[in-house]
PDB file of C-alpha atoms in Angstrom:
ATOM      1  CA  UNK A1070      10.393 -27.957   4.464  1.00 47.00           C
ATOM      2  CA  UNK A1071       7.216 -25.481   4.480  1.00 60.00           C
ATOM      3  CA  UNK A1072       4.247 -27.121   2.532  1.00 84.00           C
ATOM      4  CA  UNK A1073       3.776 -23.798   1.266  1.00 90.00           C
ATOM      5  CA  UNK A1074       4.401 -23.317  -1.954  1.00 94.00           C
ATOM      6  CA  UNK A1075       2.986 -20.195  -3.161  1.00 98.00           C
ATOM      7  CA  UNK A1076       2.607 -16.624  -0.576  1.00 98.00           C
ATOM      8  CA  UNK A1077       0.535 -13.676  -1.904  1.00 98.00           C
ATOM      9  CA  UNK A1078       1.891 -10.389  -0.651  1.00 98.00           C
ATOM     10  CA  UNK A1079      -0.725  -7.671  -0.069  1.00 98.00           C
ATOM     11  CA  UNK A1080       0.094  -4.465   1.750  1.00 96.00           C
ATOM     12  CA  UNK A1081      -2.880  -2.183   2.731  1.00 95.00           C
ATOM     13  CA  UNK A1082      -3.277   1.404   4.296  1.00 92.00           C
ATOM     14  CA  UNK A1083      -6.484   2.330   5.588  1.00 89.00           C
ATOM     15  CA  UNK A1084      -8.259  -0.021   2.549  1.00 89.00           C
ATOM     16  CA  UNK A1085     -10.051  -2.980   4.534  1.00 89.00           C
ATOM     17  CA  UNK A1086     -13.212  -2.446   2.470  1.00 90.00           C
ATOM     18  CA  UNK A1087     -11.588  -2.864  -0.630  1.00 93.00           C
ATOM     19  CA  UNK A1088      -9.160  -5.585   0.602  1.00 94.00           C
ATOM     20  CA  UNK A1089     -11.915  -7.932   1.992  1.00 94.00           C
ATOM     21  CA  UNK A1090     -13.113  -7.960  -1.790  1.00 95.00           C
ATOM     22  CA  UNK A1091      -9.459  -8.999  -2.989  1.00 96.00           C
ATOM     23  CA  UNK A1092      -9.505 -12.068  -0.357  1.00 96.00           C
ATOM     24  CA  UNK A1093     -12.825 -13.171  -1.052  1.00 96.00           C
ATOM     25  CA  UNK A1094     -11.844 -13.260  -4.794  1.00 97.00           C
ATOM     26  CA  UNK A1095      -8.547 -15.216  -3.445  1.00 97.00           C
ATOM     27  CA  UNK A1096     -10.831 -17.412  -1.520  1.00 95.00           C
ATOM     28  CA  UNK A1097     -12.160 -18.843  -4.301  1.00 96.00           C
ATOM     29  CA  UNK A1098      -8.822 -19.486  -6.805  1.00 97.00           C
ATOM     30  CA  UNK A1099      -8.569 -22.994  -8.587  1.00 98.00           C
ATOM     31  CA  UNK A1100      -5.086 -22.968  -7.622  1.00 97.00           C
ATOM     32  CA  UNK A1101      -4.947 -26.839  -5.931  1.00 93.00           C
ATOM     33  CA  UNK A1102      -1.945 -26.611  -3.911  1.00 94.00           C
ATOM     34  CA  UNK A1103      -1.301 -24.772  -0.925  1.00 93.00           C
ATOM     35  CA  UNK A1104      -0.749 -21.202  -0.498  1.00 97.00           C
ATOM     36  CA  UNK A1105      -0.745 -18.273   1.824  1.00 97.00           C
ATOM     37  CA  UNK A1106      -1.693 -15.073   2.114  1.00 97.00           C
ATOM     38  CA  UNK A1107       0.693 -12.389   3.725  1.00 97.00           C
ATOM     39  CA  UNK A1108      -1.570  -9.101   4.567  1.00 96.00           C
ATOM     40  CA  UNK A1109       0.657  -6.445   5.837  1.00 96.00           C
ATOM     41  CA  UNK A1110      -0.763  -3.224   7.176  1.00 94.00           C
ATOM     42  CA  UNK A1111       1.398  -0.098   6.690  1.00 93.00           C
ATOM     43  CA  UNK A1112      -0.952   1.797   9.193  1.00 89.00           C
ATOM     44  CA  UNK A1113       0.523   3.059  12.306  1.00 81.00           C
ATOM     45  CA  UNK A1114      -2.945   1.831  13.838  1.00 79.00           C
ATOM     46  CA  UNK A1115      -2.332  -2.036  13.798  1.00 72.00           C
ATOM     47  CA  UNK A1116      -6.128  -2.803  14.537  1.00 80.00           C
ATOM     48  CA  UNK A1117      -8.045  -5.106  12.146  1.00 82.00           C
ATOM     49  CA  UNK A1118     -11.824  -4.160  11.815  1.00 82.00           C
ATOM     50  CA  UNK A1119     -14.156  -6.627  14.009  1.00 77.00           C
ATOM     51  CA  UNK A1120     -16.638  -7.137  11.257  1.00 76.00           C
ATOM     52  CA  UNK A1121     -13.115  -7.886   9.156  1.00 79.00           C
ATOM     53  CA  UNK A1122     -14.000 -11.889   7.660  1.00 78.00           C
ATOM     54  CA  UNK A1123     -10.562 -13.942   8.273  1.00 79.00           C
ATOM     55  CA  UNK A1124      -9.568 -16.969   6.195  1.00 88.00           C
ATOM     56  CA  UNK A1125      -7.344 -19.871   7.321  1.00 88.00           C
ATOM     57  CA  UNK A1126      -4.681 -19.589   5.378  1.00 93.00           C
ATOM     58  CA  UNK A1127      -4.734 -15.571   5.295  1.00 94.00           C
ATOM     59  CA  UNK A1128      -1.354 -14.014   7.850  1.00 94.00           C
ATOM     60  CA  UNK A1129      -1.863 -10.384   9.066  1.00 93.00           C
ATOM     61  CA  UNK A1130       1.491  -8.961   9.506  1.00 95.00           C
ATOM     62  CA  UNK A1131       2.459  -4.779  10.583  1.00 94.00           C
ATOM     63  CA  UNK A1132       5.201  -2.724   9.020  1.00 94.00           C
ATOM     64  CA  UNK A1133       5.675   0.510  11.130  1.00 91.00           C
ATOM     65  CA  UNK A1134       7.716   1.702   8.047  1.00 92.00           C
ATOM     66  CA  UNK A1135       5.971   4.246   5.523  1.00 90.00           C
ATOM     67  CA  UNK A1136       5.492   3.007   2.794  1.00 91.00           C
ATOM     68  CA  UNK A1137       4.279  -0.098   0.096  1.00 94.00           C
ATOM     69  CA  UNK A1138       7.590  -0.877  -0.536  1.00 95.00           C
ATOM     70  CA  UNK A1139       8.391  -1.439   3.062  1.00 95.00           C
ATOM     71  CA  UNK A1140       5.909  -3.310   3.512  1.00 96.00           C
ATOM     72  CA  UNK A1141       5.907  -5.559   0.557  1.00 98.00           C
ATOM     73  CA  UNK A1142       9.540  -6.403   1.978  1.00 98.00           C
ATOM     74  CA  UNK A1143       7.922  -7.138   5.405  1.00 98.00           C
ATOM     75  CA  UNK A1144       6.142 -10.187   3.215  1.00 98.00           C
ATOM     76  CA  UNK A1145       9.270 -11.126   1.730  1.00 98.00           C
ATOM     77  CA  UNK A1146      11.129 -11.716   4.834  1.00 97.00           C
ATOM     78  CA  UNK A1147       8.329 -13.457   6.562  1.00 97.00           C
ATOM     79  CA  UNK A1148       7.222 -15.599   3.240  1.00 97.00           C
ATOM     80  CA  UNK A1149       7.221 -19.637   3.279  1.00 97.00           C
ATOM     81  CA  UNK A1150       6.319 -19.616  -0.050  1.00 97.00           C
ATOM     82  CA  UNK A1151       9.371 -20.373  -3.056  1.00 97.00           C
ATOM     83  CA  UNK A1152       7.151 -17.985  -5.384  1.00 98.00           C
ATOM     84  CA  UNK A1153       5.988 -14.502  -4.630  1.00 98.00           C
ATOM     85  CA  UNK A1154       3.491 -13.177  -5.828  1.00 98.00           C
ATOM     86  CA  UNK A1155       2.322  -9.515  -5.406  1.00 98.00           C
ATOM     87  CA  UNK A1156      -0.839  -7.615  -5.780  1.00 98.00           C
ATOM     88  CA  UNK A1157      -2.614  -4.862  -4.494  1.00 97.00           C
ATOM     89  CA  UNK A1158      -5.522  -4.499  -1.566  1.00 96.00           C
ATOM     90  CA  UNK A1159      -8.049  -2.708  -4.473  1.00 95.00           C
ATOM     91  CA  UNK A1160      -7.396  -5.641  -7.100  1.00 97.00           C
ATOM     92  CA  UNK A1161      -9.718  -8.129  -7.589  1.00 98.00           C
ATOM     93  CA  UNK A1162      -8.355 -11.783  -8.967  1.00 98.00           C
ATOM     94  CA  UNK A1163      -9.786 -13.666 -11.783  1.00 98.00           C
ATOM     95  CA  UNK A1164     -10.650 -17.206 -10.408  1.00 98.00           C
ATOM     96  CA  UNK A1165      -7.363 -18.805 -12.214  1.00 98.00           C
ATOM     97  CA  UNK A1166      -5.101 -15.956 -11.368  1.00 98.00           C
ATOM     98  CA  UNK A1167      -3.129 -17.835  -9.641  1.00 98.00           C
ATOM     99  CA  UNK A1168      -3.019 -21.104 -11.801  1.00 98.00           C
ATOM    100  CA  UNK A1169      -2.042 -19.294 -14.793  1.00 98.00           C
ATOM    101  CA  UNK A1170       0.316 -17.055 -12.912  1.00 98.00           C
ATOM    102  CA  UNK A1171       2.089 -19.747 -11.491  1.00 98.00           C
ATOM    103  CA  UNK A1172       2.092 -22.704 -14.534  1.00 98.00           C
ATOM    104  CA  UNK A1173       3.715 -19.729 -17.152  1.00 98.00           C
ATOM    105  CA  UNK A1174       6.324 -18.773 -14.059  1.00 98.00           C
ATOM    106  CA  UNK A1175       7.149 -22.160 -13.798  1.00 97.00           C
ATOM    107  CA  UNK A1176       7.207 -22.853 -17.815  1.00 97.00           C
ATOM    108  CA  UNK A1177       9.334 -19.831 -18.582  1.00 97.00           C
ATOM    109  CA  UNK A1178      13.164 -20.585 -18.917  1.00 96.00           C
ATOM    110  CA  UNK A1179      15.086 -18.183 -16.532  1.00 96.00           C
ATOM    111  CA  UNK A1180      12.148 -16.214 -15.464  1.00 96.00           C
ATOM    112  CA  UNK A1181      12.425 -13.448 -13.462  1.00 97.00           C
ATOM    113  CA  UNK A1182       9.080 -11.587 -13.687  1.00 98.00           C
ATOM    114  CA  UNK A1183       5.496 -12.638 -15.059  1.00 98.00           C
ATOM    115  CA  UNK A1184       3.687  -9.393 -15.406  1.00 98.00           C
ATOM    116  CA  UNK A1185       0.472 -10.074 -14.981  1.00 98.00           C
ATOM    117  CA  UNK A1186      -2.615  -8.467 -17.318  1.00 98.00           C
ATOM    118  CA  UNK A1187      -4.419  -5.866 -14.943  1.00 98.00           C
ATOM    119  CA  UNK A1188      -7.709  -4.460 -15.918  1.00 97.00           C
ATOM    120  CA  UNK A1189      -9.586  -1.366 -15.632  1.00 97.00           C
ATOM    121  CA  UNK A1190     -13.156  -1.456 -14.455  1.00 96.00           C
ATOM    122  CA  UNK A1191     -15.334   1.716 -14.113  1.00 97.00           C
ATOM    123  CA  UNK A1192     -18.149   2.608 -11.229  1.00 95.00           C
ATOM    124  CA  UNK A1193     -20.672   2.829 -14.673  1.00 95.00           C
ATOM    125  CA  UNK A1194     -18.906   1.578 -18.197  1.00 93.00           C
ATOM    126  CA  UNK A1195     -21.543   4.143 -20.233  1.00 93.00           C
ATOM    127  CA  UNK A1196     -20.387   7.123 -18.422  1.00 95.00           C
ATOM    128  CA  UNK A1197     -16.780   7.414 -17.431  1.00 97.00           C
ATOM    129  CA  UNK A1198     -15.868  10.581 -15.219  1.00 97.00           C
ATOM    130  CA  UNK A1199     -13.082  12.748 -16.477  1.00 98.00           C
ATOM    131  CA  UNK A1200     -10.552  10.937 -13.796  1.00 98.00           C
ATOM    132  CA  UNK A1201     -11.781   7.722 -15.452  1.00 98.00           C
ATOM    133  CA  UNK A1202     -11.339   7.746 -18.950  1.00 98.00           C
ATOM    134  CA  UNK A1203      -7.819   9.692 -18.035  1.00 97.00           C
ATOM    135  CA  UNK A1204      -6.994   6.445 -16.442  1.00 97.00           C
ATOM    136  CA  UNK A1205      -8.244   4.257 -19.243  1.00 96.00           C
ATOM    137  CA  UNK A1206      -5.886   5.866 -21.688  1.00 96.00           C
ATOM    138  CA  UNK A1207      -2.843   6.294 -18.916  1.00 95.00           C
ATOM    139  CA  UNK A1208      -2.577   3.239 -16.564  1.00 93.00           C
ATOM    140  CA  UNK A1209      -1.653  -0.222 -16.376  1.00 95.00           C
ATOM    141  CA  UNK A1210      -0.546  -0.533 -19.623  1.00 94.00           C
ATOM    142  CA  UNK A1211       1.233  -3.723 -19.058  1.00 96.00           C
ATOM    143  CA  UNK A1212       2.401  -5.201 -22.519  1.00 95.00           C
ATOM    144  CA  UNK A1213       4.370  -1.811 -22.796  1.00 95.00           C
ATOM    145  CA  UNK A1214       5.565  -1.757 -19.186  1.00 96.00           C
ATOM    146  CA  UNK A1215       6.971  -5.324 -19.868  1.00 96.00           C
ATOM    147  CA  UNK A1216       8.674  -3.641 -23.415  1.00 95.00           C
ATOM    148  CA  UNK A1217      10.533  -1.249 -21.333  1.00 95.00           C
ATOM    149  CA  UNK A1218      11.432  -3.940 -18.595  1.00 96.00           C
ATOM    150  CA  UNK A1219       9.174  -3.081 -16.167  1.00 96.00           C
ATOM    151  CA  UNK A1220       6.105  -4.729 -13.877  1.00 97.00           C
ATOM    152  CA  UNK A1221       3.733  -2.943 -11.566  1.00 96.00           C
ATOM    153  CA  UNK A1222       3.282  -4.873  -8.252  1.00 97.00           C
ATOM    154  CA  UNK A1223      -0.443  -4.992  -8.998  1.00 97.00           C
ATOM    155  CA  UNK A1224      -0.220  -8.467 -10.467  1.00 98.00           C
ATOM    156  CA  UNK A1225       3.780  -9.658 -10.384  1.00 98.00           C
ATOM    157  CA  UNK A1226       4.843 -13.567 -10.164  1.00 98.00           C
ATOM    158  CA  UNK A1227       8.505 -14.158  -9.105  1.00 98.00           C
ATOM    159  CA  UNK A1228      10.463 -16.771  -7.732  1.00 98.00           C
ATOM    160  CA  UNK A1229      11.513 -15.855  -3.856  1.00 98.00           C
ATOM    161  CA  UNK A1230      15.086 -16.376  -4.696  1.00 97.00           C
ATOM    162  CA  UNK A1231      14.928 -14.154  -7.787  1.00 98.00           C
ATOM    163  CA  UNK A1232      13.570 -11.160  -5.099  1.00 98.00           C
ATOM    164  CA  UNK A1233      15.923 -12.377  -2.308  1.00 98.00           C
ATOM    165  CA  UNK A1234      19.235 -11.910  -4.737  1.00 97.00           C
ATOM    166  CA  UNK A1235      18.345  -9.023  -6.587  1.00 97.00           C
ATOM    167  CA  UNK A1236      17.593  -7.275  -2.996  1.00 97.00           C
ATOM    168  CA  UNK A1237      14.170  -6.760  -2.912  1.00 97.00           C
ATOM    169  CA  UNK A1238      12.061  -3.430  -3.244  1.00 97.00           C
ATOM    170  CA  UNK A1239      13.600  -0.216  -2.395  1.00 94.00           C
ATOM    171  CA  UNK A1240      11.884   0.955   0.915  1.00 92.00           C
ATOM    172  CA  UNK A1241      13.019   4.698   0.668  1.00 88.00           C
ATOM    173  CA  UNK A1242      10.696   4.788  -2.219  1.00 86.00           C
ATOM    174  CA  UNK A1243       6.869   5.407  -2.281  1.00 83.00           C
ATOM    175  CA  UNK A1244       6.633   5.389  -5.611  1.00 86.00           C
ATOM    176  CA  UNK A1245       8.757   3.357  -8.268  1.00 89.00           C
ATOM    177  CA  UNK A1246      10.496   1.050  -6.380  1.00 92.00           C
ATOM    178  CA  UNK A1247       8.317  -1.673  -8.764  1.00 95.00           C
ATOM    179  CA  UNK A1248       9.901   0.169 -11.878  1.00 94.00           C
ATOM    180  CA  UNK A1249      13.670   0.183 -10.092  1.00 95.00           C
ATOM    181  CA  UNK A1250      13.618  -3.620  -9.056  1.00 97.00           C
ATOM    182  CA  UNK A1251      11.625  -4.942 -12.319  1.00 98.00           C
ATOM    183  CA  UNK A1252      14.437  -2.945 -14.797  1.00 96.00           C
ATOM    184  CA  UNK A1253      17.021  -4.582 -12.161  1.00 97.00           C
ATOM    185  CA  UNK A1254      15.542  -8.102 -12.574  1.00 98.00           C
ATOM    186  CA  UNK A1255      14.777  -7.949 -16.860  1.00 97.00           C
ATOM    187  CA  UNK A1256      18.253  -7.534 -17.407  1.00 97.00           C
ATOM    188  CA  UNK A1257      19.774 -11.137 -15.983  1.00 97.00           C
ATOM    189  CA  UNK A1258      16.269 -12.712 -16.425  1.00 97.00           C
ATOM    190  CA  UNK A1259      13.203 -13.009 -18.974  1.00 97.00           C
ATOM    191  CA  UNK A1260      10.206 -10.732 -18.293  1.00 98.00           C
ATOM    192  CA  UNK A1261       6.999 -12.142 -19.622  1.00 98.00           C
ATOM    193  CA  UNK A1262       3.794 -10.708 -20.066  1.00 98.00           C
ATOM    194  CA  UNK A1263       1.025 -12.681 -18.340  1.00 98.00           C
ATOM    195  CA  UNK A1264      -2.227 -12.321 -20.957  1.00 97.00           C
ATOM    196  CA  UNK A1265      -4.693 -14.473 -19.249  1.00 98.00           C
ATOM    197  CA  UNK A1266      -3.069 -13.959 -15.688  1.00 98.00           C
ATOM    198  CA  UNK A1267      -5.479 -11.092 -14.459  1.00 98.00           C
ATOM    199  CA  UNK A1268      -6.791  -9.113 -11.685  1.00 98.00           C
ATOM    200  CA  UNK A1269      -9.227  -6.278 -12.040  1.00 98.00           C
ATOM    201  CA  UNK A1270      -8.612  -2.758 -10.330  1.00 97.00           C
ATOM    202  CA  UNK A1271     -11.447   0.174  -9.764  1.00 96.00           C
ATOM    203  CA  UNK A1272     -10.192   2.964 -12.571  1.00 96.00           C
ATOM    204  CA  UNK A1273      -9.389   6.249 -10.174  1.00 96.00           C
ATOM    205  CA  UNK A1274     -12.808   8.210 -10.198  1.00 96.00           C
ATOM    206  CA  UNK A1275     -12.010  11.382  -8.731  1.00 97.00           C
ATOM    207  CA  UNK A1276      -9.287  14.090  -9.999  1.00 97.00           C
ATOM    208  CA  UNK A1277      -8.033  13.806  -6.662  1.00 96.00           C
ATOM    209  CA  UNK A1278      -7.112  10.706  -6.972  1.00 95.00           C
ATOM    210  CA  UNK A1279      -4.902  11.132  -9.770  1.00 97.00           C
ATOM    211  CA  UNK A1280      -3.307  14.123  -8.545  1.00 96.00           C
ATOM    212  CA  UNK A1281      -2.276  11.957  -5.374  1.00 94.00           C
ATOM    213  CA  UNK A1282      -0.746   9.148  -7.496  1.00 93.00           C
ATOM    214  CA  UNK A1283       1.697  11.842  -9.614  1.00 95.00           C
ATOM    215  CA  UNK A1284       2.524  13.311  -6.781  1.00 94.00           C
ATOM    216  CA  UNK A1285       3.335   9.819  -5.609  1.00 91.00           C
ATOM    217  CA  UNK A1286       5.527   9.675  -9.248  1.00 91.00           C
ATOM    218  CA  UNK A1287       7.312  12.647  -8.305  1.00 93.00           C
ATOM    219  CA  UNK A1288       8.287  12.603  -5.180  1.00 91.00           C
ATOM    220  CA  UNK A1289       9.515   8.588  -5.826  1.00 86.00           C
ATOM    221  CA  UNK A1290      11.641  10.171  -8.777  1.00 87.00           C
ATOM    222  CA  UNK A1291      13.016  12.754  -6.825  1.00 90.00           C
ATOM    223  CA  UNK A1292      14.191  10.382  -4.266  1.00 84.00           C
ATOM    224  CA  UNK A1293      15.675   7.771  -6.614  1.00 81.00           C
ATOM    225  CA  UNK A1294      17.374  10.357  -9.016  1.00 81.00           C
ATOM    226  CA  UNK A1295      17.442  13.778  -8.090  1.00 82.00           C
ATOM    227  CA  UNK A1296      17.992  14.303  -3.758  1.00 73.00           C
ATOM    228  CA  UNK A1297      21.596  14.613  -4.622  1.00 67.00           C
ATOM    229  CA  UNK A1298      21.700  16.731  -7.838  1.00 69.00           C
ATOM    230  CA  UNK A1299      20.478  20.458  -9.138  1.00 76.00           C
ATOM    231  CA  UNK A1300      17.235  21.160  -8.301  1.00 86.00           C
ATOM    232  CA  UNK A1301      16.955  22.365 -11.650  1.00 86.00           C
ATOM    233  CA  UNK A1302      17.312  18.784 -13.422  1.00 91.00           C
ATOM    234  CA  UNK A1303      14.454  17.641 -10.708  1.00 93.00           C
ATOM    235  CA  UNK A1304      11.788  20.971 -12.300  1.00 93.00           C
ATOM    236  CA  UNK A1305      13.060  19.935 -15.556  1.00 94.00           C
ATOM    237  CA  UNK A1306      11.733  16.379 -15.259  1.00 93.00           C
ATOM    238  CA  UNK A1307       8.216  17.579 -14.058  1.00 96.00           C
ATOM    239  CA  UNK A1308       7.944  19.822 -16.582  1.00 96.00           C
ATOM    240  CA  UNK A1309       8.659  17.578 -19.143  1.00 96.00           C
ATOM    241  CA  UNK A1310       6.010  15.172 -17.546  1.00 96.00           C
ATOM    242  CA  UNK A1311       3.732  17.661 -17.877  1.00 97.00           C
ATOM    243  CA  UNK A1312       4.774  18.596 -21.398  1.00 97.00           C
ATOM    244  CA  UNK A1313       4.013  15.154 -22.289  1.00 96.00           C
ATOM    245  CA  UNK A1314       0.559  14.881 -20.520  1.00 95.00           C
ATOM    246  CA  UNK A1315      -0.262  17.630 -22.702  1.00 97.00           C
ATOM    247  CA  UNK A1316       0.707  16.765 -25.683  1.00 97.00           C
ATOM    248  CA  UNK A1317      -0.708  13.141 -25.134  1.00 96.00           C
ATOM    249  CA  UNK A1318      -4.211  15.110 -24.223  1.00 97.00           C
ATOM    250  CA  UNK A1319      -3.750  17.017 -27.591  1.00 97.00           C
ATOM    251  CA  UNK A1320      -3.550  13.649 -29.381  1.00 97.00           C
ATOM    252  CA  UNK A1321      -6.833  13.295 -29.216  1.00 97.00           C
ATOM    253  CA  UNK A1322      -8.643  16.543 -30.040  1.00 97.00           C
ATOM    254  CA  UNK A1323      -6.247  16.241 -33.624  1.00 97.00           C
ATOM    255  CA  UNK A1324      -7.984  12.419 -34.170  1.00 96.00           C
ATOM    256  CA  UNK A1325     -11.459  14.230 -33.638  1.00 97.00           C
ATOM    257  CA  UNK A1326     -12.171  12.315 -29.829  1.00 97.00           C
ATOM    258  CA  UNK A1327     -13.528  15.418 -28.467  1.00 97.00           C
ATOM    259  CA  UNK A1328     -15.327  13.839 -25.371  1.00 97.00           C
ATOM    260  CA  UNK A1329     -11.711  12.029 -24.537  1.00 97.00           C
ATOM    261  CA  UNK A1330      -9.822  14.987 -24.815  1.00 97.00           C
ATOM    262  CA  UNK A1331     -12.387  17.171 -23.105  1.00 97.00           C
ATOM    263  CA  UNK A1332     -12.484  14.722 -20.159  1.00 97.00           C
ATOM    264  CA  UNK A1333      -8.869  14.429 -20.213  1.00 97.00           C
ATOM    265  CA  UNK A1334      -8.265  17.864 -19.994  1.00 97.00           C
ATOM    266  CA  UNK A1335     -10.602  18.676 -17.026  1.00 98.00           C
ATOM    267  CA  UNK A1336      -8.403  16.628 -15.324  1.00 98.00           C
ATOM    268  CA  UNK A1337      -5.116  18.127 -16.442  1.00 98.00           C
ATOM    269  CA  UNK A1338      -6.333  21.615 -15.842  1.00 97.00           C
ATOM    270  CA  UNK A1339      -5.825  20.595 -11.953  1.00 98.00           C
ATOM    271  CA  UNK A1340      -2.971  18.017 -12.288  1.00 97.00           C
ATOM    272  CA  UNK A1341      -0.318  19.728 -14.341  1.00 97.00           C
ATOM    273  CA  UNK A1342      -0.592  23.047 -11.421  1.00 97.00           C
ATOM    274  CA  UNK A1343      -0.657  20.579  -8.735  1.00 97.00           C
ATOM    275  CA  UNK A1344       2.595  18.981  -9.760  1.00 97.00           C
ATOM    276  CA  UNK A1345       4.430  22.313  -9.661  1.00 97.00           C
ATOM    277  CA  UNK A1346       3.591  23.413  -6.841  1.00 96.00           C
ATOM    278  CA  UNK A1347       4.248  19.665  -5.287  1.00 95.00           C
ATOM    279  CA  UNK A1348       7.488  19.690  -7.157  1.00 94.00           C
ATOM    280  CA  UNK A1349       8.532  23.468  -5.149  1.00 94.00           C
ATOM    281  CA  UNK A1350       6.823  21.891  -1.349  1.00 94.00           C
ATOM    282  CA  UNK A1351       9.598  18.670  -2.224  1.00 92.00           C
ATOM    283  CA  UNK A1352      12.753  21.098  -3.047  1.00 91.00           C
ATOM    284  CA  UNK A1353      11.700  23.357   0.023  1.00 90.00           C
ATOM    285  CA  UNK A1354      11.184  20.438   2.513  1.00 89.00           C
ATOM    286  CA  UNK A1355      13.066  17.166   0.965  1.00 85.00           C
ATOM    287  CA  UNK A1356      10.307  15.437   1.695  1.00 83.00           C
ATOM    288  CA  UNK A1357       7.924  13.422  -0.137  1.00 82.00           C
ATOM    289  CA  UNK A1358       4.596  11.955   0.678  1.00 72.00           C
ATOM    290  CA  UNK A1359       2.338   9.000   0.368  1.00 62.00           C
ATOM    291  CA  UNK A1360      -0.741  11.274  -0.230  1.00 58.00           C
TER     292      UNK A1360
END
């Protein structure tokens, strides 16, 4: 029986910077028992960096697959650990992430998911960019996620059995499959919100950046819900995405939060004509992309 009780599953694409600040923050957890540390590289280069720092009990593993999802399952099926535990290669743990995580799993009556509390942090705090303060009033909100029955696989505690039955991630997916297992899971089993289970992630900083992720969104919902339907009900769905973008933007120019809105809107001004024309290149080539 593996002495292993606990296995962190990080996948990474071209992110060892930002990774190397995740372990080092894992490095240093108060969790006392053992645990491991499942790195799985999604690149189709499989070389780690020289000046990379290794730790003992960190595993590097490759999926050839495209995709997080992929690779998260990669971790699954090579795991020791009875509890899974997921985050990203750009989050930084609190110290006690893991002790937290792991004491309200184990706590909660027919768990199935602790969502963890993820939090935004910003390159300077007095002067968000427009792509910043569009995430700070559009991502990782996590006490609503876990409303709906979902989890983001930013910060997600789960029992390996609970992941085993239920099937695991979707790999087709490159966007959603967190959404599609998490709603799978809350129905047989609780979903808790973690408040003081927490990892930091950088806010997105460019426009670019949160053009990519949509068109992540997209192209994950087109896959899961509309390959095999009207192309019409797939256009219909981004344009009611975008509807509600705007209409959230216009939210705050009617409570007076000019600089918010104004911000906001720079940013929709590129996203909402990006996501048509992404929307069109998916219909034309039934394709979807990670970038």
């Amino acid at each position: 029986m593996s002495l292993v009780k606990v296995s962190v599953i990080i996948p990474t694409y071209k992110s060892w910077d930002l990774l190397q600040k995740c372990l080092e923050a894992i490095s240093v957890q108060t969790y006392s028992e053992p645990f491991e540390v499942l790195v799985v590289n999604n690149d189709s280069d499989n070389n780690i960096p020289q000046h990379f720092n290794k730790y003992d009990n960190v595993t590097f593993l490759h999926e050839s697959k495209p995709g997080s999802y992929a690779a998260r399952n990669k971790g699954i099926s090579e795991a020791k650990g009875e509890i899974l535990v997921f985050t990203d290669a750009d989050c930084i743990p609190q110290p006690n992430w893991l002790e937290n995580g792991v004491s309200l799993l184990e706590n909660t009556p027919d768990a199935g998911i602790i969502a963890g509390n993820v939090q935004l942090f910003y390159k300077n705090n007095k002067k968000l960019t427009p792509a910043e303060m569009y995430d700070k009033h559009t991502a990782f909100r996590i006490k609503e996620y876990v409303y709906f029955g979902n989890c983001v696989t930013a910060n997600w505690f789960s029992f390996k059995k609970v992941i085993v039955d239920f099937g695991g991630f979707d790999s087709k997916l490159k966007s959603g499959g967190d959404t599609k297992l998490s709603q799978m899971i809350s129905k047989h089993k609780k979903l808790v919100y973690g408040e003081n289970v927490i990892v930091y992630h950088p806010a997105r900083s460019t426009t670019q950046e949160i053009v990519t992720k949509y068109r992540r969104i997209i192209g994950g919902r087109y896959i899961e819900k509309f390959k095999r339907s009207q192309n019409y009900k797939f256009l219909q769905a981004v344009f009611e995405m975008i509807y509600k973008r705007l209409k959230f933007n216009l939210n705050f120019l009617l409570k007076g939060r000019y600089e918010v809105f104004y911000k906001m809107f720079l940013v929709n001004i590129i996203l909402c004509p990006s996501l048509v024309v992404e929307a069109f290149r998916i219909i034309r080539t039934g394709k979807t992309e990670r970038k």
